[in-house]
């Protein structure tokens, strides 16, 4: 609105009268519109919604008083300022104009400087009134919105926050209460900003495709809570009332993240439960197909017995998967994973994945039942399985040399888990995108392009849910990458750190 010229509608049945007002206001920064009678004036006003109408009183068919009354009866045009231009200077004419709804009067012949001043003042005030009305409408809409909305400056000072944003940030419900703390100070009180690489270039998001999240970790009293954060730079010059440049949207995506985690858990469990019993079945049938004519009866019986055992396990696995579909909430069990089980779990997974070249460096101070992680045992297993599978799946010859190291964090009650391989080296773009949900997931299965696998984004989100952190970087020197997870401890006799 501020970039557009104020519109002045001049209504006069006399061409001389229209020309006189045009010469007065020409080249004064106005867009001038004209009407020669009352009916044309009403039609033109509805078309252009002027900022002011200079309306001649003495016109045939429909005089200025009647035009003014009809304008006031129109809900769209009722607030448009009307200045009656009249040769009538008596008291009754002015009272008739006031009763019709006129805002001001100009008596012919008029003072040119005075009329210019009146038009300038009225258009400026009307534009300001309109902007206030538009702002009131905007605030009403955003106050009813399901998402949180903030208006901040570059430094994060909050100039406006709707009801939802105040709820998410723990602010008083009254929007009249000024917010002293910055946006970043407020979110640090209850959220973790993830992934950190995306937040490092705040507030602009044009240079990153990675979504920004605020994660309130799971606690004994509540489930994890996720907000997706988007920003839009406002054009301050387009509205003089808006003096700050950033609109921040806070959207609750907790359900979507939980669904994504359940989907990944389902995929991982499906792969594991189906593959294991299929091995003796396929291997046994292949042996029988090739050598049955030369096999002793007892050996055939043993092969068939193992295949039947595999089939029975497969049947049980299918039943388990069907139960999982309906009871996926069983994945969220009590946090009970003790660190004295960690080494045996990694060894078991490596054996199942047929990975022989895996070195385990586990700080002996952590191998104790006194240390319990803020993740369920099956979540730990799925995370380890996903990370180790990725090292094998994306290694050039599928025989990686892997080092799994676990040490106490130097900064908080937590463990630092690192899984390093000697496989591919990732580009900066791939490193920036690995936490994106299903990043090139389908292409990995079809072999069209390289990447970091379907479940890695959920590995990170699972750790973020627990209040931990996740990062990935290339080995130095290469080749290969390191995935590093910091997983909080919820109960421990904290080991001393070096």
Coordinates of C-alpha atoms in Angstrom, one line a residue:
X1 CA 0.0 0.0 0.0
X2 CA 2.8 2.4 0.8
X3 CA 4.3 1.9 -2.6
X4 CA 1.1 2.9 -4.4
X5 CA 0.0 6.5 -4.9
X6 CA -3.1 7.6 -3.0
X7 CA -6.2 7.6 -5.2
X8 CA -8.3 10.7 -5.5
X9 CA -11.7 10.4 -7.1
X10 CA -13.0 13.8 -8.5
X11 CA -16.7 13.9 -9.1
X12 CA -18.2 16.9 -10.9
X13 CA -20.8 17.1 -13.7
X14 CA -19.0 20.2 -15.1
X15 CA -15.8 19.6 -17.1
X16 CA -14.5 22.9 -15.9
X17 CA -14.8 21.8 -12.3
X18 CA -13.0 18.5 -13.0
X19 CA -10.3 20.3 -14.9
X20 CA -9.8 22.8 -12.1
X21 CA -9.3 20.1 -9.4
X22 CA -7.1 18.1 -11.8
X23 CA -4.8 21.1 -12.3
X24 CA -4.6 21.6 -8.6
X25 CA -3.7 18.0 -7.7
X26 CA -1.7 17.1 -10.8
X27 CA 1.9 16.1 -10.2
X28 CA 1.3 16.0 -6.4
X29 CA 1.8 12.3 -5.9
X30 CA -1.8 11.2 -6.5
X31 CA -3.5 8.8 -8.9
X32 CA -6.5 10.8 -10.2
X33 CA -9.8 9.3 -11.2
X34 CA -12.9 11.1 -12.5
X35 CA -16.7 10.7 -12.6
X36 CA -19.2 13.0 -14.3
X37 CA -22.3 12.1 -12.3
X38 CA -23.5 10.3 -9.2
X39 CA -24.1 6.9 -10.7
X40 CA -20.7 6.9 -12.4
X41 CA -19.1 8.0 -9.1
X42 CA -20.6 5.1 -7.2
X43 CA -19.4 2.6 -9.9
X44 CA -15.9 4.2 -10.0
X45 CA -15.6 4.2 -6.2
X46 CA -16.5 0.5 -6.0
X47 CA -13.9 -0.2 -8.7
X48 CA -10.8 1.7 -7.4
X49 CA -11.6 2.1 -3.6
X50 CA -10.2 5.7 -3.5
X51 CA -8.4 7.2 -0.5
X52 CA -10.6 10.4 -0.8
X53 CA -13.5 11.5 -2.9
X54 CA -13.9 15.2 -3.9
X55 CA -17.6 15.3 -4.5
X56 CA -19.5 18.2 -6.1
X57 CA -22.9 18.8 -4.5
X58 CA -24.9 20.4 -7.3
X59 CA -25.3 17.6 -9.9
X60 CA -28.4 16.5 -11.9
X61 CA -30.3 13.3 -11.2
X62 CA -28.3 12.4 -8.1
X63 CA -26.8 15.2 -6.1
X64 CA -23.7 15.0 -3.9
X65 CA -25.8 14.5 -0.7
X66 CA -27.5 11.4 -2.1
X67 CA -24.1 10.0 -3.4
X68 CA -22.6 10.5 0.0
X69 CA -25.5 8.7 1.7
X70 CA -25.2 5.7 -0.7
X71 CA -21.5 5.6 -0.1
X72 CA -22.1 5.3 3.7
X73 CA -24.6 2.5 3.1
X74 CA -22.0 0.5 1.2
X75 CA -19.9 -1.7 3.7
X76 CA -16.9 -1.5 1.4
X77 CA -16.9 2.2 0.8
X78 CA -18.4 3.4 4.1
X79 CA -15.1 4.5 5.5
X80 CA -13.8 6.4 2.4
X81 CA -13.4 10.1 3.3
X82 CA -15.8 12.4 1.4
X83 CA -15.1 16.1 1.0
X84 CA -18.1 18.0 -0.4
X85 CA -17.2 20.7 -2.9
X86 CA -20.0 23.2 -3.0
X87 CA -21.0 26.8 -3.7
X88 CA -23.5 26.5 -0.9
X89 CA -22.2 28.1 2.2
X90 CA -25.4 28.3 4.3
X91 CA -26.0 26.5 7.6
X92 CA -28.7 24.1 6.3
X93 CA -26.4 22.9 3.5
X94 CA -23.7 22.0 5.9
X95 CA -26.1 20.2 8.2
X96 CA -27.4 18.3 5.2
X97 CA -23.8 17.3 4.3
X98 CA -23.1 16.2 7.9
X99 CA -26.3 14.1 8.0
X100 CA -25.3 12.5 4.7
X101 CA -21.9 11.5 6.2
X102 CA -19.5 14.0 4.7
X103 CA -16.1 14.3 6.4
X104 CA -15.3 17.9 5.3
X105 CA -16.5 20.8 3.2
X106 CA -14.8 23.0 0.6
X107 CA -16.6 26.1 -0.5
X108 CA -16.2 27.4 -4.0
X109 CA -14.2 29.4 -4.9
X110 CA -11.6 27.5 -2.8
X111 CA -8.2 28.4 -1.6
X112 CA -5.8 26.2 -3.7
X113 CA -3.1 25.9 -1.0
X114 CA -5.7 25.1 1.7
X115 CA -7.4 22.4 -0.5
X116 CA -4.0 20.8 -1.3
X117 CA -3.3 20.7 2.5
X118 CA -6.7 19.2 3.3
X119 CA -6.4 16.5 0.6
X120 CA -2.8 15.6 1.8
X121 CA -3.8 15.4 5.5
X122 CA -7.0 13.4 4.9
X123 CA -5.3 10.9 2.5
X124 CA -2.4 10.4 4.9
X125 CA -4.8 9.8 7.9
X126 CA -7.0 7.5 5.8
X127 CA -4.0 5.4 4.7
X128 CA -2.9 5.1 8.3
X129 CA -6.4 4.1 9.4
X130 CA -6.5 1.5 6.7
X131 CA -3.2 0.0 7.7
X132 CA -4.3 -0.1 11.3
X133 CA -7.4 -1.9 10.2
X134 CA -5.4 -4.4 8.1
X135 CA -3.0 -5.0 11.0
X136 CA -6.0 -5.7 13.3
X137 CA -7.3 -8.2 10.8
X138 CA -3.9 -9.8 10.5
X139 CA -3.5 -10.0 14.3
X140 CA -7.0 -11.5 14.6
X141 CA -6.2 -14.2 12.0
X142 CA -2.8 -15.1 13.5
X143 CA -4.3 -15.2 17.0
X144 CA -6.7 -17.9 15.9
X145 CA -4.0 -19.8 13.9
X146 CA -2.9 -23.3 15.0
X147 CA 0.8 -22.3 14.3
X148 CA 2.9 -19.9 16.4
X149 CA 3.9 -16.7 14.7
X150 CA 6.6 -14.2 15.8
X151 CA 7.9 -11.0 14.3
X152 CA 11.6 -10.5 15.3
X153 CA 14.5 -8.4 14.2
X154 CA 17.9 -9.8 13.1
X155 CA 19.1 -10.0 16.7
X156 CA 16.1 -12.1 17.7
X157 CA 14.2 -9.3 19.7
X158 CA 10.5 -10.2 19.6
X159 CA 8.2 -7.4 18.6
X160 CA 5.1 -9.6 18.3
X161 CA 4.0 -13.1 19.3
X162 CA 0.6 -14.7 18.8
X163 CA -1.1 -16.8 21.4
X164 CA 0.4 -20.1 20.1
X165 CA 3.9 -18.7 20.0
X166 CA 3.6 -17.4 23.5
X167 CA 2.4 -20.9 24.6
X168 CA 5.3 -22.6 22.9
X169 CA 7.9 -20.2 24.4
X170 CA 6.4 -20.1 27.9
X171 CA 5.5 -16.4 27.7
X172 CA 2.5 -14.7 29.4
X173 CA -0.7 -15.0 27.4
X174 CA -1.2 -11.2 27.4
X175 CA 0.3 -9.9 24.2
X176 CA 0.6 -6.4 25.7
X177 CA 3.4 -7.6 28.0
X178 CA 6.7 -6.7 26.4
X179 CA 9.1 -9.6 25.8
X180 CA 12.5 -8.8 27.3
X181 CA 14.4 -11.9 26.3
X182 CA 15.4 -12.7 22.7
X183 CA 14.0 -15.6 20.7
X184 CA 17.2 -17.5 21.2
X185 CA 17.4 -17.0 24.9
X186 CA 13.8 -18.2 25.2
X187 CA 14.3 -21.4 23.2
X188 CA 17.4 -22.4 25.1
X189 CA 15.4 -22.7 28.3
X190 CA 13.4 -25.7 27.1
X191 CA 14.4 -26.7 23.6
X192 CA 17.4 -28.1 21.7
X193 CA 17.9 -26.4 18.3
X194 CA 18.6 -29.1 15.7
X195 CA 20.4 -29.7 13.4
X196 CA 23.0 -27.2 14.6
X197 CA 24.3 -26.6 11.1
X198 CA 21.0 -25.3 9.9
X199 CA 20.7 -22.9 12.9
X200 CA 24.2 -21.6 12.4
X201 CA 22.9 -19.4 9.5
X202 CA 19.9 -18.1 11.3
X203 CA 17.6 -16.5 10.4
X204 CA 18.0 -16.8 6.6
X205 CA 16.9 -20.2 5.3
X206 CA 17.4 -19.6 1.6
X207 CA 20.8 -21.2 1.6
X208 CA 19.8 -24.5 3.3
X209 CA 17.3 -27.2 2.4
X210 CA 17.5 -28.8 5.8
X211 CA 14.5 -28.1 8.1
X212 CA 15.1 -26.4 11.4
X213 CA 13.6 -28.0 14.5
X214 CA 13.2 -27.2 18.2
X215 CA 13.1 -30.4 20.2
X216 CA 12.0 -30.6 23.8
X217 CA 13.4 -34.0 24.9
X218 CA 11.4 -36.7 26.4
X219 CA 11.1 -36.7 30.2
X220 CA 9.5 -38.9 32.8
X221 CA 6.4 -36.7 32.7
X222 CA 6.1 -36.0 29.0
X223 CA 6.7 -37.2 25.5
X224 CA 9.2 -35.5 23.2
X225 CA 7.8 -32.3 21.6
X226 CA 8.9 -31.1 18.1
X227 CA 8.5 -27.7 16.5
X228 CA 9.5 -27.0 12.9
X229 CA 10.7 -23.5 12.5
X230 CA 10.4 -21.5 9.2
X231 CA 11.4 -17.9 8.5
X232 CA 10.3 -15.2 6.0
X233 CA 12.0 -11.9 5.5
X234 CA 9.5 -9.1 5.5
X235 CA 9.7 -6.2 3.2
X236 CA 9.8 -3.4 5.7
X237 CA 9.4 -0.7 3.1
X238 CA 6.1 -2.1 2.0
X239 CA 4.5 -1.2 5.3
X240 CA 5.7 1.6 7.5
X241 CA 4.1 -0.2 10.5
X242 CA 6.4 -3.1 10.1
X243 CA 9.8 -2.0 11.2
X244 CA 11.3 -5.5 11.8
X245 CA 12.4 -7.9 9.1
X246 CA 11.6 -11.5 10.0
X247 CA 8.4 -13.5 10.4
X248 CA 9.0 -16.7 12.3
X249 CA 6.6 -19.7 12.1
X250 CA 6.5 -22.4 14.8
X251 CA 4.6 -25.5 13.7
X252 CA 3.9 -28.5 15.9
X253 CA 5.2 -31.6 14.0
X254 CA 5.4 -33.9 17.0
X255 CA 2.9 -36.4 15.4
X256 CA 4.7 -36.4 12.1
X257 CA 8.0 -37.1 13.7
X258 CA 6.6 -39.9 15.9
X259 CA 5.0 -41.4 12.7
X260 CA 8.3 -41.2 10.9
X261 CA 10.1 -42.9 13.8
X262 CA 7.5 -45.7 13.9
X263 CA 7.9 -46.1 10.1
X264 CA 11.6 -46.4 10.3
X265 CA 11.4 -48.8 13.3
X266 CA 9.0 -50.9 11.2
X267 CA 11.3 -51.0 8.2
X268 CA 14.3 -51.9 10.3
X269 CA 12.5 -54.7 12.3
X270 CA 11.0 -56.0 9.1
X271 CA 14.4 -56.4 7.5
X272 CA 15.9 -58.0 10.5
X273 CA 13.1 -60.4 11.3
X274 CA 12.6 -61.7 7.7
X275 CA 16.2 -62.0 6.7
X276 CA 17.4 -64.1 9.6
X277 CA 15.0 -67.1 9.2
X278 CA 15.3 -67.0 5.4
X279 CA 19.0 -67.8 5.4
X280 CA 18.7 -71.5 6.5
X281 CA 15.7 -71.9 4.2
X282 CA 17.4 -70.6 1.1
X283 CA 20.7 -72.2 1.8
X284 CA 19.2 -75.6 2.5
X285 CA 17.0 -75.6 -0.6
X286 CA 20.0 -74.6 -2.7
X287 CA 22.0 -77.5 -1.3
X288 CA 19.2 -79.9 -1.9
X289 CA 18.7 -78.6 -5.4
X290 CA 22.4 -79.2 -6.3
X291 CA 23.3 -82.3 -4.4
X292 CA 20.2 -84.2 -3.3
X293 CA 21.0 -87.2 -5.4
X294 CA 24.4 -87.7 -3.7
X295 CA 23.3 -86.9 -0.1
X296 CA 22.8 -89.4 2.6
X297 CA 19.2 -89.6 3.9
X298 CA 20.2 -88.4 7.4
X299 CA 21.9 -85.2 6.0
X300 CA 18.8 -84.5 3.9
X301 CA 16.7 -84.8 7.0
X302 CA 19.0 -82.4 8.9
X303 CA 18.8 -79.8 6.0
X304 CA 15.0 -80.1 5.8
X305 CA 14.8 -79.8 9.6
X306 CA 16.8 -76.6 9.6
X307 CA 14.7 -75.2 6.7
X308 CA 11.5 -76.0 8.6
X309 CA 12.9 -74.3 11.7
X310 CA 13.6 -71.2 9.6
X311 CA 10.1 -71.4 8.1
X312 CA 8.7 -71.6 11.6
X313 CA 10.7 -68.6 12.7
X314 CA 9.6 -66.7 9.6
X315 CA 6.0 -67.4 10.4
X316 CA 6.5 -66.1 14.0
X317 CA 8.3 -63.1 12.5
X318 CA 5.3 -62.3 10.2
X319 CA 3.0 -62.6 13.2
X320 CA 5.3 -60.2 15.2
X321 CA 5.2 -57.7 12.3
X322 CA 1.4 -57.8 12.1
X323 CA 1.3 -57.1 15.8
X324 CA 3.8 -54.3 15.4
X325 CA 1.5 -52.6 12.9
X326 CA -1.2 -52.3 15.6
X327 CA 1.0 -52.0 18.6
X328 CA 3.8 -49.7 17.4
X329 CA 3.6 -47.9 20.7
X330 CA 5.4 -50.9 22.2
X331 CA 8.6 -49.4 20.7
X332 CA 8.4 -46.6 23.4
X333 CA 9.2 -48.7 26.4
X334 CA 10.8 -47.8 29.7
X335 CA 14.4 -46.5 29.5
X336 CA 16.2 -49.5 30.7
X337 CA 19.3 -50.0 28.6
X338 CA 22.3 -50.6 30.8
X339 CA 25.8 -50.0 29.5
X340 CA 27.1 -53.3 30.6
X341 CA 25.1 -54.8 27.7
X342 CA 26.6 -52.5 25.1
X343 CA 29.6 -54.6 24.0
X344 CA 27.6 -57.9 23.7
X345 CA 24.9 -56.0 21.7
X346 CA 27.4 -54.7 19.2
X347 CA 29.0 -58.1 18.9
X348 CA 25.6 -59.8 18.3
X349 CA 24.7 -57.3 15.6
X350 CA 28.0 -57.6 13.8
X351 CA 27.6 -61.4 13.8
X352 CA 24.1 -61.2 12.3
X353 CA 25.3 -58.7 9.7
X354 CA 28.3 -60.9 8.9
X355 CA 30.7 -58.1 9.6
X356 CA 34.1 -59.4 10.7
X357 CA 36.3 -56.3 10.6
X358 CA 34.7 -54.3 13.4
X359 CA 36.9 -52.9 16.2
X360 CA 35.1 -52.0 19.5
X361 CA 36.7 -49.4 21.7
X362 CA 34.5 -49.1 24.8
X363 CA 35.7 -47.2 27.7
X364 CA 35.8 -49.7 30.6
X365 CA 34.5 -47.1 33.0
X366 CA 31.2 -47.2 31.1
X367 CA 30.7 -51.0 31.2
X368 CA 28.6 -51.1 34.3
X369 CA 24.9 -51.6 35.1
X370 CA 25.0 -48.4 37.1
X371 CA 24.9 -46.4 33.8
X372 CA 21.5 -46.3 32.1
X373 CA 21.0 -44.5 28.9
X374 CA 18.0 -42.2 28.1
X375 CA 16.9 -44.6 25.3
X376 CA 15.1 -47.9 25.3
X377 CA 17.1 -51.0 24.6
X378 CA 15.4 -51.7 21.3
X379 CA 16.1 -48.1 20.2
X380 CA 19.8 -48.6 20.9
X381 CA 19.7 -51.8 18.9
X382 CA 18.0 -50.3 16.0
X383 CA 20.4 -47.3 16.0
X384 CA 23.5 -49.5 16.0
X385 CA 22.0 -51.8 13.4
X386 CA 21.2 -48.9 11.1
X387 CA 24.7 -47.3 11.5
X388 CA 26.5 -50.6 10.9
X389 CA 24.3 -51.7 8.0
X390 CA 25.1 -48.3 6.3
X391 CA 28.8 -48.9 6.6
X392 CA 28.4 -52.2 4.8
X393 CA 25.7 -51.2 2.3
X394 CA 27.6 -48.1 1.0
X395 CA 31.1 -49.4 1.1
X396 CA 32.6 -49.9 -2.4
X397 CA 33.1 -53.7 -1.9
X398 CA 30.7 -54.1 1.1
X399 CA 33.5 -55.1 3.4
X400 CA 34.2 -52.1 5.5
X401 CA 36.7 -51.7 8.3
X402 CA 34.7 -50.2 11.1
X403 CA 35.6 -48.7 14.5
X404 CA 32.9 -48.3 17.1
X405 CA 34.1 -46.2 20.0
X406 CA 32.2 -45.2 23.1
X407 CA 33.5 -42.8 25.7
X408 CA 32.1 -40.5 28.4
X409 CA 31.2 -36.9 27.3
X410 CA 33.3 -34.2 28.7
X411 CA 30.5 -31.7 28.8
X412 CA 27.4 -33.5 30.2
X413 CA 26.2 -36.8 31.7
X414 CA 26.2 -38.6 28.4
X415 CA 28.1 -41.1 26.3
X416 CA 29.7 -40.2 22.9
X417 CA 29.2 -43.0 20.4
X418 CA 31.3 -42.9 17.2
X419 CA 30.9 -45.2 14.2
X420 CA 33.8 -44.7 11.7
X421 CA 34.3 -46.6 8.5
X422 CA 36.7 -46.6 5.5
X423 CA 34.1 -46.3 2.8
X424 CA 32.9 -43.4 0.7
X425 CA 33.7 -39.7 1.4
X426 CA 30.7 -37.4 1.3
X427 CA 30.4 -34.0 -0.4
X428 CA 29.5 -31.0 1.6
X429 CA 26.0 -31.1 0.1
X430 CA 25.5 -34.7 1.2
X431 CA 26.8 -33.9 4.7
X432 CA 24.3 -31.0 5.0
X433 CA 21.4 -33.2 3.9
X434 CA 21.9 -36.5 5.8
X435 CA 19.5 -35.6 8.5
X436 CA 16.7 -34.7 6.0
X437 CA 14.0 -37.4 6.3
X438 CA 14.3 -40.0 3.5
X439 CA 17.0 -38.1 1.8
X440 CA 17.4 -39.9 -1.6
X441 CA 16.1 -43.0 0.2
X442 CA 14.6 -44.6 -2.8
X443 CA 17.6 -44.0 -5.0
X444 CA 19.7 -46.0 -2.5
X445 CA 17.5 -49.1 -3.0
X446 CA 17.5 -48.8 -6.8
X447 CA 21.2 -48.0 -6.9
X448 CA 20.7 -44.8 -8.9
X449 CA 22.9 -42.6 -6.6
X450 CA 24.9 -42.6 -3.4
X451 CA 23.8 -41.3 -0.1
X452 CA 23.4 -42.1 3.6
X453 CA 20.4 -44.4 3.8
X454 CA 16.7 -44.3 4.7
X455 CA 17.0 -44.4 8.4
X456 CA 19.7 -42.0 9.3
X457 CA 17.4 -39.1 9.8
X458 CA 15.4 -41.1 12.3
X459 CA 18.6 -42.1 14.1
X460 CA 19.2 -38.4 14.6
X461 CA 15.6 -37.6 15.6
X462 CA 15.5 -40.5 18.1
X463 CA 18.7 -39.2 19.7
X464 CA 17.3 -35.6 19.7
X465 CA 14.1 -36.9 21.3
X466 CA 16.2 -38.1 24.2
X467 CA 18.0 -34.7 24.5
X468 CA 21.2 -35.8 22.7
X469 CA 22.9 -34.6 19.6
X470 CA 24.0 -36.0 16.3
X471 CA 26.7 -35.0 13.8
X472 CA 28.5 -36.5 10.8
X473 CA 31.8 -35.6 9.2
X474 CA 34.4 -37.1 6.9
X475 CA 37.4 -39.1 8.2
X476 CA 40.6 -37.1 8.3
X477 CA 42.6 -38.5 6.5
X478 CA 40.0 -40.3 4.4
X479 CA 38.3 -42.2 3.1
X480 CA 35.2 -42.8 5.1
X481 CA 32.9 -40.9 7.4
X482 CA 32.2 -40.7 11.2
X483 CA 28.8 -40.6 12.7
X484 CA 28.9 -39.2 16.2
X485 CA 26.0 -39.5 18.6
X486 CA 25.8 -38.0 22.1
X487 CA 23.3 -40.0 24.2
X488 CA 22.3 -38.7 27.6
X489 CA 22.6 -40.8 30.8
X490 CA 19.6 -40.8 33.1
X491 CA 21.1 -42.8 35.9
X492 CA 24.7 -43.2 36.7
X493 CA 27.5 -43.0 39.1
X494 CA 29.2 -40.6 36.7
X495 CA 32.6 -41.9 35.5
X496 CA 35.5 -39.5 35.7
X497 CA 36.6 -38.0 32.4
X498 CA 40.1 -37.7 31.2

